[in-house]
Amino acid sequence: MGIFKKVGETLVDLSVIAWDNGIALANLFAPKLKEGEVVPAGAPGHQRKWPEYVPPGPGDSRSACPMLNAMANHGILPHDGKNISFPEMNHKIRATFNFGASFCYFVPNFSARFLNRSYSKDKFDLEDLSLHAENAIEHDASLTRHDAAICPDQSKPDLELVHDLLATATGKMPDGTAQLTKSDLSKALSKRRADARKTNPKYSESFFHNMFGSANSSTMLTIFGGRVEDLRPMLEEERFSEDWEPRVLDRYGLTMAKFNGTVLPVERGVDVKKYQ
């Protein structure tokens, strides 16, 4: 990578972090969104009314990310999962899940980088995001997929892994239904990393991928509030449950700054040695 390009990317990242901190500060003073109105008017899912769910068919493109796949299955992203622009992914993720604007720019922009494409000009298919590489976001020891070296098709969840994950829930919602907690996720990640090390001869692990794995998992606690009843259809069928909406009520969306308050404890709680 040319030094000027690297410096330019670093400046962009620093700007996004500053932007994100500003949004986090604004959220402290802004009134919360009303339940039932989290998804903005005019967007699919407003007032908890989601477009029809249609499973992927032959030739449709899907990724290793259940949330992106669900957006395609409900027609929020193109149902075939192809020819998506990075700004389109940015704007639709923000409206669908109430992530902050800074968050929604950072991830697609990072995706464009590891795919060596232009954020503003190029397009991608969902399966492109499953690139298994050191600088990409797909990683070993996922909680919903077996490793790419064992299962090259990352487009579908492994139901045994999903069931094992949801069965670890020790929390309870006020109505008595099951809820995943931070410690549950730490335990699940510990077991998956230990198992992946044993079963995948090509297993790779880095601080970046571990943090990204904990971040992926932490969306279950933030966007879904850890509610197993909502997570089951998302993880098993990659669809939104009826009458669902994002559980983050911050007016300007979930920021990276606030999200780290969940991600870091989850990752700190991982202890692979207990399961080796």
CSV table of C-alpha atoms in Angstrom, one decimal:
chain,number,residue,atom,x,y,z
A,1,MET,CA,0.0,0.0,0.0
A,2,GLY,CA,1.3,3.4,-0.9
A,3,ILE,CA,2.3,5.6,2.0
A,4,PHE,CA,-0.1,8.4,0.8
A,5,LYS,CA,-3.0,6.0,0.6
A,6,LYS,CA,-2.2,4.6,4.1
A,7,VAL,CA,-2.0,8.1,5.6
A,8,GLY,CA,-5.2,9.1,3.9
A,9,GLU,CA,-7.0,6.1,5.3
A,10,THR,CA,-5.7,6.8,8.8
A,11,LEU,CA,-7.0,10.4,8.6
A,12,VAL,CA,-10.4,9.1,7.5
A,13,ASP,CA,-10.5,6.7,10.4
A,14,LEU,CA,-9.5,9.4,12.9
A,15,SER,CA,-12.2,11.6,11.5
A,16,VAL,CA,-14.8,8.9,11.8
A,17,ILE,CA,-13.8,8.3,15.5
A,18,ALA,CA,-14.2,12.0,16.2
A,19,TRP,CA,-17.5,12.0,14.5
A,20,ASP,CA,-18.6,8.9,16.4
A,21,ASN,CA,-17.7,10.5,19.8
A,22,GLY,CA,-19.7,13.6,18.8
A,23,ILE,CA,-22.7,11.4,18.1
A,24,ALA,CA,-22.3,9.6,21.4
A,25,LEU,CA,-22.2,12.9,23.2
A,26,ALA,CA,-25.3,14.1,21.4
A,27,ASN,CA,-27.1,10.9,22.4
A,28,LEU,CA,-26.5,11.7,26.1
A,29,PHE,CA,-28.7,14.8,25.8
A,30,ALA,CA,-31.2,14.0,23.1
A,31,PRO,CA,-34.6,12.4,24.0
A,32,LYS,CA,-34.8,8.6,23.4
A,33,LEU,CA,-36.8,7.3,20.5
A,34,LYS,CA,-40.3,5.9,21.2
A,35,GLU,CA,-40.8,2.2,21.1
A,36,GLY,CA,-42.5,1.3,17.8
A,37,GLU,CA,-40.9,4.3,16.1
A,38,VAL,CA,-37.2,3.3,16.1
A,39,VAL,CA,-37.2,2.5,12.4
A,40,PRO,CA,-37.8,5.9,10.6
A,41,ALA,CA,-41.0,6.6,8.7
A,42,GLY,CA,-40.8,5.5,5.1
A,43,ALA,CA,-38.2,2.8,5.8
A,44,PRO,CA,-39.1,-0.9,5.8
A,45,GLY,CA,-39.8,-2.0,9.3
A,46,HIS,CA,-41.4,1.3,10.4
A,47,GLN,CA,-43.8,0.6,13.2
A,48,ARG,CA,-42.5,-2.9,13.3
A,49,LYS,CA,-44.0,-3.8,9.9
A,50,TRP,CA,-41.4,-5.7,7.9
A,51,PRO,CA,-41.6,-6.7,4.3
A,52,GLU,CA,-42.4,-10.3,3.4
A,53,TYR,CA,-39.7,-12.9,4.2
A,54,VAL,CA,-38.6,-14.9,1.2
A,55,PRO,CA,-35.8,-17.4,1.7
A,56,PRO,CA,-32.9,-17.3,-0.7
A,57,GLY,CA,-33.2,-19.3,-3.9
A,58,PRO,CA,-30.6,-20.8,-6.2
A,59,GLY,CA,-28.2,-18.3,-7.5
A,60,ASP,CA,-28.9,-15.7,-4.7
A,61,SER,CA,-25.8,-14.4,-2.9
A,62,ARG,CA,-25.6,-14.5,0.8
A,63,SER,CA,-22.8,-13.6,3.3
A,64,ALA,CA,-21.6,-15.0,6.7
A,65,CYS,CA,-23.6,-12.2,8.4
A,66,PRO,CA,-27.2,-13.2,9.5
A,67,MET,CA,-28.3,-9.5,9.7
A,68,LEU,CA,-27.3,-8.7,6.2
A,69,ASN,CA,-28.8,-11.9,4.9
A,70,ALA,CA,-32.0,-11.1,6.7
A,71,MET,CA,-32.1,-7.7,5.0
A,72,ALA,CA,-31.9,-9.4,1.6
A,73,ASN,CA,-34.4,-12.1,2.6
A,74,HIS,CA,-36.9,-9.3,3.4
A,75,GLY,CA,-36.1,-7.4,0.3
A,76,ILE,CA,-34.5,-4.4,2.1
A,77,LEU,CA,-31.4,-5.1,0.2
A,78,PRO,CA,-31.8,-6.7,-3.3
A,79,HIS,CA,-33.1,-10.2,-2.7
A,80,ASP,CA,-30.5,-11.7,-5.0
A,81,GLY,CA,-27.8,-10.1,-2.8
A,82,LYS,CA,-26.0,-8.7,-5.8
A,83,ASN,CA,-24.7,-5.4,-7.1
A,84,ILE,CA,-25.1,-3.5,-3.9
A,85,SER,CA,-23.3,-0.2,-3.5
A,86,PHE,CA,-21.5,0.5,-0.3
A,87,PRO,CA,-23.5,3.7,0.4
A,88,GLU,CA,-26.7,1.7,0.0
A,89,MET,CA,-25.5,-0.8,2.6
A,90,ASN,CA,-24.6,2.2,4.9
A,91,HIS,CA,-28.0,3.9,4.7
A,92,LYS,CA,-30.1,0.7,4.9
A,93,ILE,CA,-28.3,-0.7,7.8
A,94,ARG,CA,-28.7,2.6,9.7
A,95,ALA,CA,-32.5,2.7,9.1
A,96,THR,CA,-33.0,-1.1,9.8
A,97,PHE,CA,-30.9,-1.5,12.9
A,98,ASN,CA,-30.4,2.0,14.3
A,99,PHE,CA,-26.7,2.0,14.2
A,100,GLY,CA,-25.1,5.4,14.4
A,101,ALA,CA,-24.2,7.2,11.1
A,102,SER,CA,-20.5,7.0,11.9
A,103,PHE,CA,-20.8,3.2,12.6
A,104,CYS,CA,-22.7,2.7,9.3
A,105,TYR,CA,-20.0,4.5,7.3
A,106,PHE,CA,-17.0,2.8,9.0
A,107,VAL,CA,-18.0,-0.8,8.3
A,108,PRO,CA,-18.9,-0.5,4.6
A,109,ASN,CA,-15.9,1.7,4.0
A,110,PHE,CA,-13.7,-0.9,5.7
A,111,SER,CA,-15.3,-3.6,3.6
A,112,ALA,CA,-14.6,-1.6,0.4
A,113,ARG,CA,-10.9,-1.5,1.5
A,114,PHE,CA,-10.4,-5.2,2.1
A,115,LEU,CA,-12.2,-5.9,-1.2
A,116,ASN,CA,-9.9,-3.3,-2.9
A,117,ARG,CA,-12.9,-1.4,-4.2
A,118,SER,CA,-14.1,2.2,-4.3
A,119,TYR,CA,-16.6,3.0,-1.6
A,120,SER,CA,-18.3,5.6,-3.8
A,121,LYS,CA,-18.1,3.9,-7.2
A,122,ASP,CA,-18.0,0.1,-6.9
A,123,LYS,CA,-20.5,-2.5,-6.0
A,124,PHE,CA,-20.4,-6.0,-4.4
A,125,ASP,CA,-22.3,-9.2,-3.8
A,126,LEU,CA,-23.0,-10.3,-0.3
A,127,GLU,CA,-20.9,-13.4,-0.7
A,128,ASP,CA,-17.9,-11.2,-1.4
A,129,LEU,CA,-18.0,-10.1,2.3
A,130,SER,CA,-17.2,-13.7,3.3
A,131,LEU,CA,-13.6,-13.4,2.0
A,132,HIS,CA,-11.4,-15.3,4.4
A,133,ALA,CA,-8.3,-13.2,4.7
A,134,GLU,CA,-6.1,-11.6,7.4
A,135,ASN,CA,-7.4,-8.1,6.7
A,136,ALA,CA,-11.0,-9.1,6.1
A,137,ILE,CA,-13.9,-9.4,8.5
A,138,GLU,CA,-14.9,-13.1,8.1
A,139,HIS,CA,-13.1,-15.1,10.8
A,140,ASP,CA,-12.7,-18.5,12.3
A,141,ALA,CA,-14.6,-19.6,15.4
A,142,SER,CA,-17.9,-17.9,14.5
A,143,LEU,CA,-20.8,-18.7,16.7
A,144,THR,CA,-23.1,-19.5,13.8
A,145,ARG,CA,-20.8,-20.9,11.1
A,146,HIS,CA,-18.1,-23.6,11.0
A,147,ASP,CA,-14.8,-22.3,9.8
A,148,ALA,CA,-14.3,-21.6,6.1
A,149,ALA,CA,-11.6,-24.3,5.9
A,150,ILE,CA,-14.2,-26.9,7.0
A,151,CYS,CA,-17.3,-25.4,5.4
A,152,PRO,CA,-16.4,-23.2,2.4
A,153,ASP,CA,-20.1,-22.2,2.0
A,154,GLN,CA,-20.5,-19.4,4.6
A,155,SER,CA,-23.9,-18.3,3.3
A,156,LYS,CA,-26.0,-20.6,5.6
A,157,PRO,CA,-26.0,-20.9,9.4
A,158,ASP,CA,-25.1,-24.2,11.1
A,159,LEU,CA,-28.2,-25.0,13.1
A,160,GLU,CA,-26.3,-27.1,15.6
A,161,LEU,CA,-24.0,-24.2,16.5
A,162,VAL,CA,-27.0,-21.8,16.7
A,163,HIS,CA,-28.9,-24.2,19.0
A,164,ASP,CA,-25.8,-24.6,21.2
A,165,LEU,CA,-25.4,-20.9,21.5
A,166,LEU,CA,-29.1,-20.1,22.3
A,167,ALA,CA,-29.1,-22.9,24.9
A,168,THR,CA,-26.4,-21.2,26.9
A,169,ALA,CA,-28.7,-18.3,27.8
A,170,THR,CA,-28.8,-17.9,31.6
A,171,GLY,CA,-30.6,-14.5,31.8
A,172,LYS,CA,-34.3,-13.9,32.0
A,173,MET,CA,-36.5,-11.2,30.5
A,174,PRO,CA,-39.2,-9.6,32.8
A,175,ASP,CA,-41.7,-12.0,31.2
A,176,GLY,CA,-39.6,-15.0,32.1
A,177,THR,CA,-38.3,-15.7,28.5
A,178,ALA,CA,-34.6,-16.5,28.0
A,179,GLN,CA,-32.0,-13.8,27.5
A,180,LEU,CA,-28.3,-14.0,26.5
A,181,THR,CA,-25.9,-12.2,28.8
A,182,LYS,CA,-22.3,-10.9,28.4
A,183,SER,CA,-21.0,-13.8,30.4
A,184,ASP,CA,-23.0,-16.3,28.2
A,185,LEU,CA,-21.3,-14.9,25.1
A,186,SER,CA,-17.9,-15.0,26.6
A,187,LYS,CA,-18.4,-18.6,27.5
A,188,ALA,CA,-19.8,-19.5,24.0
A,189,LEU,CA,-16.8,-17.7,22.3
A,190,SER,CA,-14.4,-19.5,24.6
A,191,LYS,CA,-15.8,-22.9,23.7
A,192,ARG,CA,-15.9,-22.2,20.0
A,193,ARG,CA,-12.3,-20.9,19.9
A,194,ALA,CA,-11.1,-24.0,21.8
A,195,ASP,CA,-13.1,-26.3,19.5
A,196,ALA,CA,-12.0,-24.6,16.3
A,197,ARG,CA,-8.4,-24.9,17.4
A,198,LYS,CA,-8.8,-28.6,17.7
A,199,THR,CA,-10.8,-29.3,14.6
A,200,ASN,CA,-9.5,-26.9,12.0
A,201,PRO,CA,-5.9,-27.5,10.9
A,202,LYS,CA,-5.9,-24.1,9.2
A,203,TYR,CA,-7.3,-22.2,12.2
A,204,SER,CA,-6.1,-18.7,12.4
A,205,GLU,CA,-6.6,-16.1,15.2
A,206,SER,CA,-5.5,-12.5,15.7
A,207,PHE,CA,-6.4,-9.8,18.1
A,208,PHE,CA,-8.3,-8.0,15.3
A,209,HIS,CA,-10.4,-11.1,14.4
A,210,ASN,CA,-11.1,-11.9,18.1
A,211,MET,CA,-12.3,-8.4,18.6
A,212,PHE,CA,-14.5,-8.6,15.5
A,213,GLY,CA,-15.9,-11.9,16.7
A,214,SER,CA,-16.8,-10.4,20.0
A,215,ALA,CA,-18.3,-7.3,18.2
A,216,ASN,CA,-20.4,-9.6,15.9
A,217,SER,CA,-21.6,-11.4,19.0
A,218,SER,CA,-22.3,-8.3,20.9
A,219,THR,CA,-24.9,-7.1,18.4
A,220,MET,CA,-27.1,-9.9,19.9
A,221,LEU,CA,-27.0,-8.0,23.2
A,222,THR,CA,-27.4,-4.5,21.9
A,223,ILE,CA,-29.5,-4.5,18.8
A,224,PHE,CA,-31.5,-7.6,19.9
A,225,GLY,CA,-31.3,-7.0,23.7
A,226,GLY,CA,-30.2,-10.6,24.1
A,227,ARG,CA,-33.8,-11.8,23.7
A,228,VAL,CA,-33.7,-15.4,22.6
A,229,GLU,CA,-37.2,-15.2,21.1
A,230,ASP,CA,-36.0,-12.6,18.7
A,231,LEU,CA,-32.6,-14.1,18.0
A,232,ARG,CA,-33.9,-17.6,17.2
A,233,PRO,CA,-35.5,-16.7,13.8
A,234,MET,CA,-32.7,-14.3,13.0
A,235,LEU,CA,-30.0,-16.9,13.6
A,236,GLU,CA,-31.9,-20.0,12.4
A,237,GLU,CA,-33.8,-18.6,9.4
A,238,GLU,CA,-32.2,-15.1,9.0
A,239,ARG,CA,-35.5,-13.3,9.2
A,240,PHE,CA,-37.0,-10.7,11.5
A,241,SER,CA,-39.4,-11.9,14.1
A,242,GLU,CA,-42.9,-10.5,14.0
A,243,ASP,CA,-43.4,-7.2,15.8
A,244,TRP,CA,-39.6,-6.7,16.2
A,245,GLU,CA,-37.6,-3.5,16.1
A,246,PRO,CA,-34.1,-2.6,17.2
A,247,ARG,CA,-33.7,-2.4,21.0
A,248,VAL,CA,-31.4,0.6,20.9
A,249,LEU,CA,-33.4,3.7,21.5
A,250,ASP,CA,-30.6,6.3,21.3
A,251,ARG,CA,-31.9,9.0,19.0
A,252,TYR,CA,-28.8,9.1,16.8
A,253,GLY,CA,-28.2,5.4,16.9
A,254,LEU,CA,-25.7,3.0,18.5
A,255,THR,CA,-22.2,4.4,18.3
A,256,MET,CA,-18.9,2.6,18.3
A,257,ALA,CA,-18.0,4.4,21.5
A,258,LYS,CA,-21.1,3.0,23.3
A,259,PHE,CA,-20.9,-0.4,21.6
A,260,ASN,CA,-17.4,-0.9,23.0
A,261,GLY,CA,-18.9,-0.9,26.4
A,262,THR,CA,-20.4,-4.3,25.5
A,263,VAL,CA,-17.7,-5.7,23.2
A,264,LEU,CA,-14.7,-5.2,25.6
A,265,PRO,CA,-16.3,-7.0,28.6
A,266,VAL,CA,-17.4,-9.9,26.3
A,267,GLU,CA,-13.8,-10.3,24.9
A,268,ARG,CA,-12.2,-9.8,28.3
A,269,GLY,CA,-14.4,-12.7,29.6
A,270,VAL,CA,-13.2,-15.1,27.0
A,271,ASP,CA,-11.0,-17.9,28.5
A,272,VAL,CA,-10.2,-20.6,26.0
A,273,LYS,CA,-7.9,-22.5,28.4
A,274,LYS,CA,-11.0,-23.7,30.4
A,275,TYR,CA,-12.1,-25.7,27.3
A,276,GLN,CA,-8.9,-27.0,25.9
